[in-house]
Amino acid sequence: MHFIREEKKWGPETMGKTTGFMDYSREENHAEAPAVRVKHWNEFHTQLPESERREQAARCKDCGVPFCQTGTMIQNMTIGCPLHNLIPEWNDFLWRGNYEQAVHRLKRTNNFPEFTSRVCPAICESACTGHLHGAVVTNKENELFLAEYGFSHNLMGPFPPAVRSGKKVAVIGSGPAGLAAADRLNQRGHLVTVYERDDRPGGLLMYGIPNMKLDKSVVKRRTDMMAAEGVIFETGMELGKNLKADQLLAEYDAVVIATGATRPRDIEAPGRDAEGICYAVDYLTAATRHLLDSDYRVPAGLNMKGRRVLIIGGGDTGTDCIATAVRQGAKSVMQFDRHPCPPKERTEDNPWPTWPKILRTDYGEEEAIAVYGKDPRVYESSVKEFIKDENGKLTGVIAVKRKEGKRDPVTGKILTEEIPGSEFEVKCDRLIIAGGFAGAEKEVPDSFGLKLTGRGNIKTEE
């Protein structure tokens, strides 16, 4: 790999354009109109011209303390980039037109900038000091420009290691963590084999995130590159079925478990066995598989065409389900969030540089508003009972309003509790549970004799 070495003279004007944040306004990549983009499954943002992207990088200041890259904890929240990306540095190189060095600095801390620049919530931007005096820097979109520049100019690889250690490592799971571990270990010269139970590597990146948010060709581009660098991918391999723990421990010098917390959080309520209820991960997987495999037919229970859909969960996954249901032609879409509607501005107990807990309208909600004429979100609500007909099919739910209660001693989050007598009925014939995950599936820790934390995750050393 060719690196550029630059001599830098540190001083008051060595990084960025001194007046950039005053000279240029924040400009974001342009998004296709919601009513138009729901007609396809492609990514829908258009990058700014190169000259304008450099101007956006020029808005990054030479901060005395760059909170954007700290990745520390304040108020039980991560502040700034948890990868400790060298954001001011690569923004500076981008502004100066030294793209190769910018890509080099980006790769120092981030294995897969093409992923994070598409799906990361941009915690770095919420911690940007630009917030104190105006609009923050477009770090996420600057990163996307550099990532794609790196691929188009052969700066990303493949770069197989020159020397092999002779050590063999097995990685179980090919999601973001598994791929990152495999990439780092391979770069160190170890022989890495990644085991994935699905038919394609990528895990959450492949089947948990819709194509319009992360095109699957982007995932395949990276896994193909890793394979060219020497990483072996074995798909269709599941622990406890055709893959045994003792076999791995005997064959490999080390085993990395990167299976994630994939046990979905269920809703325990009467009528849960009604036909027409599914988990978000199964729903999103089926939708993506249909795009990738022309001969795959989405099961009837996972196709929302012409259906009245209710989504339980107000997070990113819930939004992804909204966007997917809209594209499938759902008759209507409603989304339950058990928490109150967030404020439009930061409150006093949510100061900068913490993540702003404010009202946002994400891409899925935007699309639902454009198609159905109203916001799909219903706050402070949850399901109390599932209603089914004589054939066991879902016809609706009995819901209940909620209010904020005590704080969870484990997670620190404020819990909610039902308001007596606040029940109401909602008609629906499809319901998607997008309420997060309850920890690791038991097969993996049980196979290796590992303990779990109080939250159901595999227990590790600090």
Short mmCIF file of C-alpha atoms in Angstrom, two decimals:
data_model
loop_
_atom_site.label_atom_id
_atom_site.label_comp_id
_atom_site.label_asym_id
_atom_site.label_seq_id
_atom_site.Cartn_x
_atom_site.Cartn_y
_atom_site.Cartn_z
CA MET A 1 0.00 0.00 0.00
CA HIS A 2 1.29 3.46 -0.87
CA PHE A 3 1.07 6.08 1.88
CA ILE A 4 1.72 9.78 1.66
CA ARG A 5 3.92 11.36 4.31
CA GLU A 6 3.31 15.01 4.92
CA GLU A 7 5.21 17.41 7.12
CA LYS A 8 2.75 19.45 9.15
CA LYS A 9 3.55 22.63 11.00
CA TRP A 10 1.07 22.84 13.82
CA GLY A 11 -0.32 26.30 14.44
CA PRO A 12 -3.55 28.28 14.58
CA GLU A 13 -4.25 27.84 10.85
CA THR A 14 -2.96 24.33 10.17
CA MET A 15 -6.28 22.49 10.11
CA GLY A 16 -9.27 23.30 7.96
CA LYS A 17 -10.30 26.69 6.65
CA THR A 18 -10.19 29.10 9.56
CA THR A 19 -13.43 30.84 8.58
CA GLY A 20 -15.02 27.87 6.82
CA PHE A 21 -17.88 27.46 9.27
CA MET A 22 -18.81 31.12 8.61
CA ASP A 23 -18.12 31.15 4.86
CA TYR A 24 -20.18 28.07 3.98
CA SER A 25 -23.62 26.92 5.11
CA ARG A 26 -24.34 23.28 5.88
CA GLU A 27 -25.51 21.49 2.75
CA GLU A 28 -26.61 17.85 2.80
CA ASN A 29 -26.78 15.28 0.03
CA HIS A 30 -30.04 15.64 -1.82
CA ALA A 31 -32.72 13.00 -1.20
CA GLU A 32 -35.24 11.88 -3.78
CA ALA A 33 -38.79 12.97 -2.93
CA PRO A 34 -40.59 10.43 -0.66
CA ALA A 35 -43.50 9.92 -3.08
CA VAL A 36 -41.01 9.07 -5.85
CA ARG A 37 -38.51 6.88 -4.01
CA VAL A 38 -41.17 4.54 -2.60
CA LYS A 39 -41.56 3.21 -6.14
CA HIS A 40 -38.14 1.54 -6.00
CA TRP A 41 -35.77 -0.19 -3.55
CA ASN A 42 -32.56 1.67 -4.38
CA GLU A 43 -30.53 4.11 -2.32
CA PHE A 44 -32.06 7.53 -2.89
CA HIS A 45 -29.43 10.15 -1.99
CA THR A 46 -27.34 12.02 -4.58
CA GLN A 47 -23.87 13.16 -3.52
CA LEU A 48 -22.91 16.81 -3.74
CA PRO A 49 -20.43 17.89 -6.44
CA GLU A 50 -16.79 17.50 -5.42
CA SER A 51 -16.21 21.23 -4.97
CA GLU A 52 -19.21 21.56 -2.64
CA ARG A 53 -18.14 18.51 -0.66
CA ARG A 54 -14.76 20.12 -0.06
CA GLU A 55 -16.52 23.24 1.18
CA GLN A 56 -18.48 21.12 3.66
CA ALA A 57 -15.20 19.68 4.94
CA ALA A 58 -13.87 23.22 5.27
CA ARG A 59 -16.56 23.91 7.87
CA CYS A 60 -14.71 21.62 10.32
CA LYS A 61 -12.79 23.74 12.83
CA ASP A 62 -9.47 23.07 14.50
CA CYS A 63 -11.23 22.50 17.85
CA GLY A 64 -9.15 22.53 20.99
CA VAL A 65 -11.11 19.47 22.15
CA PRO A 66 -12.72 17.63 19.19
CA PHE A 67 -15.67 15.99 20.93
CA CYS A 68 -16.67 14.45 17.58
CA GLN A 69 -13.99 11.75 17.95
CA THR A 70 -13.93 11.15 21.71
CA GLY A 71 -16.20 8.10 22.01
CA THR A 72 -16.48 8.61 25.76
CA MET A 73 -19.49 8.11 28.06
CA ILE A 74 -21.56 10.94 29.54
CA GLN A 75 -24.96 10.42 31.16
CA ASN A 76 -24.86 6.74 30.16
CA MET A 77 -24.53 7.73 26.49
CA THR A 78 -21.62 7.52 24.05
CA ILE A 79 -20.38 10.98 23.12
CA GLY A 80 -18.73 11.27 19.74
CA CYS A 81 -17.52 8.49 17.47
CA PRO A 82 -17.12 5.16 19.32
CA LEU A 83 -14.49 4.19 16.72
CA HIS A 84 -12.47 7.31 17.59
CA ASN A 85 -12.39 8.25 13.92
CA LEU A 86 -9.82 10.98 13.24
CA ILE A 87 -12.55 13.27 11.93
CA PRO A 88 -10.82 16.69 12.02
CA GLU A 89 -7.80 15.18 10.26
CA TRP A 90 -9.59 13.63 7.32
CA ASN A 91 -11.91 16.63 7.03
CA ASP A 92 -8.80 18.79 6.72
CA PHE A 93 -7.25 16.57 4.03
CA LEU A 94 -10.58 16.49 2.19
CA TRP A 95 -10.80 20.29 2.22
CA ARG A 96 -7.25 20.55 0.88
CA GLY A 97 -7.97 18.03 -1.90
CA ASN A 98 -5.56 15.43 -0.53
CA TYR A 99 -8.06 12.60 -0.86
CA GLU A 100 -5.55 9.76 -0.68
CA GLN A 101 -4.23 10.84 2.71
CA ALA A 102 -7.80 11.48 3.89
CA VAL A 103 -8.75 7.91 2.99
CA HIS A 104 -5.62 6.62 4.72
CA ARG A 105 -6.52 8.43 7.97
CA LEU A 106 -10.11 7.20 7.74
CA LYS A 107 -8.97 3.60 7.39
CA ARG A 108 -6.74 3.86 10.45
CA THR A 109 -9.77 3.57 12.75
CA ASN A 110 -12.61 2.32 10.56
CA ASN A 111 -12.59 -1.03 8.76
CA PHE A 112 -15.76 -0.32 6.81
CA PRO A 113 -16.44 3.40 6.23
CA GLU A 114 -18.74 2.52 3.34
CA PHE A 115 -21.13 0.97 5.88
CA THR A 116 -20.94 3.54 8.67
CA SER A 117 -21.31 6.44 6.25
CA ARG A 118 -24.64 4.98 5.19
CA VAL A 119 -26.25 3.58 8.35
CA CYS A 120 -24.46 5.15 11.35
CA PRO A 121 -26.64 7.59 13.38
CA ALA A 122 -23.74 10.10 13.21
CA ILE A 123 -23.13 10.53 16.93
CA CYS A 124 -20.07 12.55 15.91
CA GLU A 125 -22.29 15.25 14.46
CA SER A 126 -24.36 15.58 17.61
CA ALA A 127 -21.11 16.23 19.51
CA CYS A 128 -19.74 18.73 16.96
CA THR A 129 -18.87 22.11 18.48
CA GLY A 130 -20.57 23.73 15.50
CA HIS A 131 -23.80 23.02 17.37
CA LEU A 132 -22.93 25.78 19.83
CA HIS A 133 -23.01 28.49 17.16
CA GLY A 134 -25.07 27.07 14.31
CA ALA A 135 -25.16 24.01 12.06
CA VAL A 136 -22.81 21.05 12.60
CA VAL A 137 -20.36 19.60 10.06
CA THR A 138 -21.56 16.94 7.58
CA ASN A 139 -19.08 14.34 8.87
CA LYS A 140 -21.16 11.35 7.80
CA GLU A 141 -21.53 12.48 4.21
CA ASN A 142 -17.89 13.57 4.05
CA GLU A 143 -17.01 10.04 5.13
CA LEU A 144 -19.21 8.57 2.39
CA PHE A 145 -17.44 10.67 -0.25
CA LEU A 146 -14.05 9.47 0.97
CA ALA A 147 -15.13 5.83 1.18
CA GLU A 148 -16.43 5.79 -2.38
CA TYR A 149 -13.39 7.72 -3.60
CA GLY A 150 -11.21 5.08 -1.96
CA PHE A 151 -12.98 2.25 -3.78
CA SER A 152 -12.96 3.99 -7.15
CA HIS A 153 -9.22 4.76 -6.88
CA ASN A 154 -8.06 1.35 -5.59
CA LEU A 155 -7.19 2.67 -2.13
CA MET A 156 -9.36 0.15 -0.28
CA GLY A 157 -7.75 -3.02 -1.54
CA PRO A 158 -7.52 -5.89 -1.90
CA PHE A 159 -4.33 -5.88 0.17
CA PRO A 160 -3.56 -9.45 1.28
CA PRO A 161 -0.98 -9.73 4.09
CA ALA A 162 2.59 -10.28 2.92
CA VAL A 163 3.37 -12.79 5.68
CA ARG A 164 1.18 -15.46 7.28
CA SER A 165 1.48 -16.39 10.97
CA GLY A 166 0.36 -19.98 10.54
CA LYS A 167 -2.33 -19.46 13.18
CA LYS A 168 -5.93 -20.37 12.34
CA VAL A 169 -8.93 -18.44 13.69
CA ALA A 170 -12.63 -19.21 13.35
CA VAL A 171 -15.13 -16.35 13.47
CA ILE A 172 -18.76 -17.29 14.13
CA GLY A 173 -21.07 -14.71 12.63
CA SER A 174 -20.50 -12.40 9.66
CA GLY A 175 -22.30 -9.29 10.82
CA PRO A 176 -20.47 -5.99 11.42
CA ALA A 177 -18.53 -7.32 14.43
CA GLY A 178 -17.64 -10.63 12.78
CA LEU A 179 -16.44 -8.96 9.59
CA ALA A 180 -14.40 -6.39 11.52
CA ALA A 181 -12.76 -9.09 13.64
CA ALA A 182 -12.03 -11.20 10.56
CA ASP A 183 -10.59 -8.23 8.69
CA ARG A 184 -8.25 -7.23 11.55
CA LEU A 185 -7.11 -10.78 12.20
CA ASN A 186 -6.46 -11.39 8.53
CA GLN A 187 -4.44 -8.18 8.30
CA ARG A 188 -2.29 -9.54 11.13
CA GLY A 189 -1.50 -12.56 8.96
CA HIS A 190 -3.71 -15.16 10.61
CA LEU A 191 -5.76 -17.61 8.53
CA VAL A 192 -9.39 -16.66 9.14
CA THR A 193 -12.54 -18.63 8.37
CA VAL A 194 -15.91 -16.94 8.92
CA TYR A 195 -18.95 -19.14 9.55
CA GLU A 196 -22.39 -17.72 8.71
CA ARG A 197 -25.72 -19.53 9.05
CA ASP A 198 -27.44 -17.56 6.25
CA ASP A 199 -26.81 -18.08 2.55
CA ARG A 200 -24.77 -14.88 2.21
CA PRO A 201 -22.19 -13.22 4.47
CA GLY A 202 -23.04 -9.88 6.02
CA GLY A 203 -25.46 -10.74 8.82
CA LEU A 204 -27.35 -7.60 9.88
CA LEU A 205 -25.77 -5.67 7.02
CA MET A 206 -27.16 -8.10 4.45
CA TYR A 207 -30.56 -9.05 5.83
CA GLY A 208 -31.33 -6.68 8.72
CA ILE A 209 -31.04 -3.35 6.90
CA PRO A 210 -33.22 -2.60 3.84
CA ASN A 211 -31.61 -2.17 0.44
CA MET A 212 -32.65 1.50 0.10
CA LYS A 213 -30.63 2.25 3.22
CA LEU A 214 -27.64 0.01 2.43
CA ASP A 215 -27.47 -1.42 -1.08
CA LYS A 216 -26.46 -5.08 -0.92
CA SER A 217 -23.91 -4.62 -3.68
CA VAL A 218 -21.97 -2.48 -1.17
CA VAL A 219 -21.88 -5.40 1.28
CA LYS A 220 -20.90 -7.89 -1.42
CA ARG A 221 -18.17 -5.57 -2.67
CA ARG A 222 -16.55 -5.67 0.77
CA THR A 223 -16.92 -9.41 1.42
CA ASP A 224 -15.57 -10.15 -2.08
CA MET A 225 -12.57 -7.95 -1.29
CA MET A 226 -12.00 -9.70 2.02
CA ALA A 227 -12.14 -13.06 0.22
CA ALA A 228 -9.53 -11.78 -2.25
CA GLU A 229 -7.37 -10.87 0.78
CA GLY A 230 -7.57 -14.45 2.07
CA VAL A 231 -10.61 -14.58 4.36
CA ILE A 232 -12.65 -17.77 3.86
CA PHE A 233 -16.44 -17.50 4.11
CA GLU A 234 -18.49 -20.61 4.90
CA THR A 235 -22.22 -19.93 4.58
CA GLY A 236 -25.14 -22.12 5.61
CA MET A 237 -23.21 -23.17 8.73
CA GLU A 238 -25.11 -23.05 12.02
CA LEU A 239 -23.79 -23.94 15.45
CA GLY A 240 -25.65 -26.90 16.91
CA LYS A 241 -26.68 -28.20 13.50
CA ASN A 242 -23.85 -28.65 11.01
CA LEU A 243 -21.22 -26.86 13.11
CA LYS A 244 -19.95 -28.14 16.49
CA ALA A 245 -18.15 -26.20 19.20
CA ASP A 246 -15.71 -29.01 20.05
CA GLN A 247 -14.85 -29.35 16.37
CA LEU A 248 -13.96 -25.65 16.13
CA LEU A 249 -11.93 -25.66 19.35
CA ALA A 250 -9.94 -28.63 18.12
CA GLU A 251 -9.31 -27.31 14.62
CA TYR A 252 -8.54 -23.64 15.33
CA ASP A 253 -6.06 -21.80 17.53
CA ALA A 254 -8.79 -19.34 18.55
CA VAL A 255 -12.54 -18.92 18.11
CA VAL A 256 -14.22 -15.51 17.95
CA ILE A 257 -17.93 -15.43 18.75
CA ALA A 258 -19.66 -12.56 16.95
CA THR A 259 -23.23 -13.78 16.75
CA GLY A 260 -24.77 -10.66 18.27
CA ALA A 261 -27.86 -10.35 20.44
CA THR A 262 -30.30 -11.85 17.96
CA ARG A 263 -33.04 -13.15 20.28
CA PRO A 264 -36.00 -10.85 19.52
CA ARG A 265 -37.96 -9.31 22.38
CA ASP A 266 -41.49 -10.72 22.28
CA ILE A 267 -44.84 -9.35 23.39
CA GLU A 268 -46.48 -11.46 26.07
CA ALA A 269 -50.20 -10.85 25.75
CA PRO A 270 -53.37 -12.88 25.19
CA GLY A 271 -53.85 -13.91 21.56
CA ARG A 272 -50.15 -13.90 20.76
CA ASP A 273 -50.61 -17.07 18.70
CA ALA A 274 -52.77 -15.23 16.15
CA GLU A 275 -51.83 -15.71 12.50
CA GLY A 276 -50.39 -12.52 11.01
CA ILE A 277 -47.78 -11.62 13.65
CA CYS A 278 -44.07 -11.67 12.83
CA TYR A 279 -40.71 -10.39 14.05
CA ALA A 280 -39.04 -7.48 12.27
CA VAL A 281 -35.88 -9.46 11.53
CA ASP A 282 -37.86 -12.19 9.74
CA TYR A 283 -39.87 -9.60 7.84
CA LEU A 284 -36.88 -7.55 6.67
CA THR A 285 -34.94 -10.70 5.77
CA ALA A 286 -37.74 -11.97 3.54
CA ALA A 287 -38.08 -8.60 1.78
CA THR A 288 -34.35 -8.42 1.03
CA ARG A 289 -34.14 -12.05 -0.06
CA HIS A 290 -36.92 -11.36 -2.55
CA LEU A 291 -34.81 -8.58 -4.09
CA LEU A 292 -31.70 -10.74 -4.29
CA ASP A 293 -33.26 -14.02 -5.47
CA SER A 294 -35.66 -13.81 -8.41
CA ASP A 295 -37.12 -17.24 -7.66
CA TYR A 296 -37.79 -16.49 -3.97
CA ARG A 297 -41.40 -15.80 -3.05
CA VAL A 298 -42.11 -13.87 0.14
CA PRO A 299 -44.30 -15.98 2.48
CA ALA A 300 -47.87 -14.69 2.65
CA GLY A 301 -47.51 -13.68 6.29
CA LEU A 302 -44.48 -11.51 5.47
CA ASN A 303 -45.95 -9.62 2.52
CA MET A 304 -47.82 -6.44 3.50
CA LYS A 305 -49.46 -5.74 0.14
CA GLY A 306 -53.04 -4.54 0.73
CA ARG A 307 -52.74 -5.08 4.50
CA ARG A 308 -53.44 -2.85 7.50
CA VAL A 309 -50.08 -2.98 9.22
CA LEU A 310 -49.25 -2.20 12.84
CA ILE A 311 -45.57 -1.94 13.80
CA ILE A 312 -44.58 -2.21 17.46
CA GLY A 313 -41.40 -0.27 18.19
CA GLY A 314 -40.32 3.31 17.60
CA GLY A 315 -36.64 2.79 16.78
CA ASP A 316 -34.63 2.52 13.57
CA THR A 317 -35.87 -1.01 12.88
CA GLY A 318 -39.47 0.15 13.17
CA THR A 319 -38.72 2.87 10.62
CA ASP A 320 -37.17 0.29 8.28
CA CYS A 321 -40.33 -1.80 8.57
CA ILE A 322 -42.47 1.21 7.69
CA ALA A 323 -40.42 1.93 4.58
CA THR A 324 -40.55 -1.72 3.53
CA ALA A 325 -44.32 -2.02 4.08
CA VAL A 326 -44.96 1.16 2.09
CA ARG A 327 -42.95 -0.23 -0.85
CA GLN A 328 -44.84 -3.52 -0.68
CA GLY A 329 -48.11 -1.63 -1.04
CA ALA A 330 -49.59 -1.79 2.47
CA LYS A 331 -53.12 -0.41 2.76
CA SER A 332 -52.19 1.51 5.90
CA VAL A 333 -49.30 1.67 8.36
CA MET A 334 -49.33 2.57 12.05
CA GLN A 335 -46.39 2.56 14.46
CA PHE A 336 -46.62 2.22 18.26
CA ASP A 337 -43.98 3.80 20.48
CA ARG A 338 -44.37 3.23 24.21
CA HIS A 339 -42.44 6.40 25.02
CA PRO A 340 -43.72 10.01 24.94
CA CYS A 341 -43.26 12.14 21.83
CA PRO A 342 -39.78 13.72 22.11
CA PRO A 343 -39.47 17.52 22.34
CA LYS A 344 -38.53 19.55 19.27
CA GLU A 345 -35.54 21.11 21.04
CA ARG A 346 -33.00 19.89 23.61
CA THR A 347 -34.12 20.05 27.21
CA GLU A 348 -31.92 21.26 30.07
CA ASP A 349 -31.14 17.70 31.19
CA ASN A 350 -30.01 16.81 27.64
CA PRO A 351 -27.19 19.30 26.99
CA TRP A 352 -24.56 19.30 24.24
CA PRO A 353 -22.50 17.17 23.55
CA THR A 354 -24.91 14.36 24.52
CA TRP A 355 -27.09 12.79 21.83
CA PRO A 356 -30.09 15.12 21.33
CA LYS A 357 -33.28 13.33 22.36
CA ILE A 358 -35.48 15.36 20.05
CA LEU A 359 -38.28 14.66 17.60
CA ARG A 360 -37.00 13.42 14.24
CA THR A 361 -38.93 12.31 11.20
CA ASP A 362 -36.88 9.55 9.61
CA TYR A 363 -37.09 8.38 6.01
CA GLY A 364 -39.78 5.75 6.67
CA GLU A 365 -42.08 8.17 8.46
CA GLU A 366 -41.54 10.72 5.67
CA GLU A 367 -42.64 8.14 3.13
CA ALA A 368 -45.70 7.08 5.12
CA ILE A 369 -46.78 10.71 5.41
CA ALA A 370 -46.35 11.17 1.65
CA VAL A 371 -48.33 8.03 0.78
CA TYR A 372 -51.05 7.98 3.46
CA GLY A 373 -51.28 11.65 4.32
CA LYS A 374 -50.52 11.37 8.04
CA ASP A 375 -47.76 10.54 10.49
CA PRO A 376 -47.89 6.81 11.35
CA ARG A 377 -46.51 7.27 14.89
CA VAL A 378 -48.70 6.81 17.95
CA TYR A 379 -46.83 7.59 21.16
CA GLU A 380 -47.26 6.28 24.71
CA SER A 381 -49.05 3.17 23.46
CA SER A 382 -48.55 -0.59 23.63
CA VAL A 383 -50.43 -3.81 22.91
CA LYS A 384 -52.44 -5.37 25.74
CA GLU A 385 -54.25 -8.06 23.75
CA PHE A 386 -54.27 -9.49 20.23
CA ILE A 387 -57.70 -9.95 18.63
CA LYS A 388 -58.24 -12.89 16.27
CA ASP A 389 -61.21 -14.28 14.36
CA GLU A 390 -62.67 -17.78 14.50
CA ASN A 391 -59.94 -18.98 12.14
CA GLY A 392 -57.17 -17.69 14.39
CA LYS A 393 -56.21 -14.81 12.09
CA LEU A 394 -55.26 -11.41 13.48
CA THR A 395 -57.95 -8.73 13.10
CA GLY A 396 -56.72 -6.09 15.52
CA VAL A 397 -55.35 -5.31 18.97
CA ILE A 398 -56.49 -3.90 22.25
CA ALA A 399 -53.97 -1.19 23.05
CA VAL A 400 -53.36 0.84 26.19
CA LYS A 401 -51.84 4.24 26.84
CA ARG A 402 -48.67 4.48 28.94
CA LYS A 403 -46.83 6.98 31.11
CA GLU A 404 -43.25 7.27 32.29
CA GLY A 405 -42.43 5.41 35.50
CA LYS A 406 -39.30 4.20 37.28
CA ARG A 407 -35.77 3.96 35.89
CA ASP A 408 -34.38 0.53 34.94
CA PRO A 409 -31.50 -0.24 37.35
CA VAL A 410 -29.63 -2.23 34.68
CA THR A 411 -29.94 -0.05 31.56
CA GLY A 412 -30.60 3.30 33.23
CA LYS A 413 -33.55 3.90 30.88
CA ILE A 414 -36.85 5.28 32.15
CA LEU A 415 -39.51 2.57 32.04
CA THR A 416 -43.17 3.11 31.22
CA GLU A 417 -46.30 1.77 32.88
CA GLU A 418 -49.91 1.33 31.80
CA ILE A 419 -52.55 3.95 32.50
CA PRO A 420 -55.60 2.12 33.93
CA GLY A 421 -58.77 2.50 31.92
CA SER A 422 -57.02 3.89 28.82
CA GLU A 423 -57.65 0.90 26.53
CA PHE A 424 -58.52 1.47 22.86
CA GLU A 425 -58.88 -0.78 19.81
CA VAL A 426 -56.88 -0.71 16.58
CA LYS A 427 -57.84 -2.69 13.47
CA CYS A 428 -54.99 -4.49 11.73
CA ASP A 429 -54.41 -7.80 9.97
CA ARG A 430 -50.60 -7.75 10.06
CA LEU A 431 -48.42 -6.90 13.05
CA ILE A 432 -44.61 -6.57 13.08
CA ILE A 433 -42.75 -6.76 16.39
CA ALA A 434 -39.76 -4.38 16.20
CA GLY A 435 -39.15 -3.97 19.92
CA GLY A 436 -35.44 -4.73 19.97
CA PHE A 437 -33.57 -7.79 21.20
CA ALA A 438 -33.38 -9.62 24.52
CA GLY A 439 -29.84 -10.97 24.22
CA ALA A 440 -27.94 -13.83 22.63
CA GLU A 441 -29.57 -16.98 21.36
CA LYS A 442 -28.77 -19.73 23.87
CA GLU A 443 -27.27 -22.26 21.46
CA VAL A 444 -23.94 -20.46 21.14
CA PRO A 445 -23.16 -19.74 24.83
CA ASP A 446 -24.46 -23.16 25.85
CA SER A 447 -22.25 -24.91 23.29
CA PHE A 448 -19.12 -23.17 24.56
CA GLY A 449 -20.09 -23.18 28.25
CA LEU A 450 -20.23 -19.38 28.44
CA LYS A 451 -22.11 -17.28 30.98
CA LEU A 452 -24.58 -14.51 30.23
CA THR A 453 -24.94 -11.02 31.69
CA GLY A 454 -28.11 -9.75 33.33
CA ARG A 455 -29.18 -8.39 29.94
CA GLY A 456 -28.78 -11.78 28.25
CA ASN A 457 -25.54 -11.04 26.41
CA ILE A 458 -22.44 -13.22 26.49
CA LYS A 459 -20.34 -12.24 29.48
CA THR A 460 -16.81 -11.05 28.67
CA GLU A 461 -13.91 -9.47 30.49
CA GLU A 462 -13.94 -5.70 30.85
#
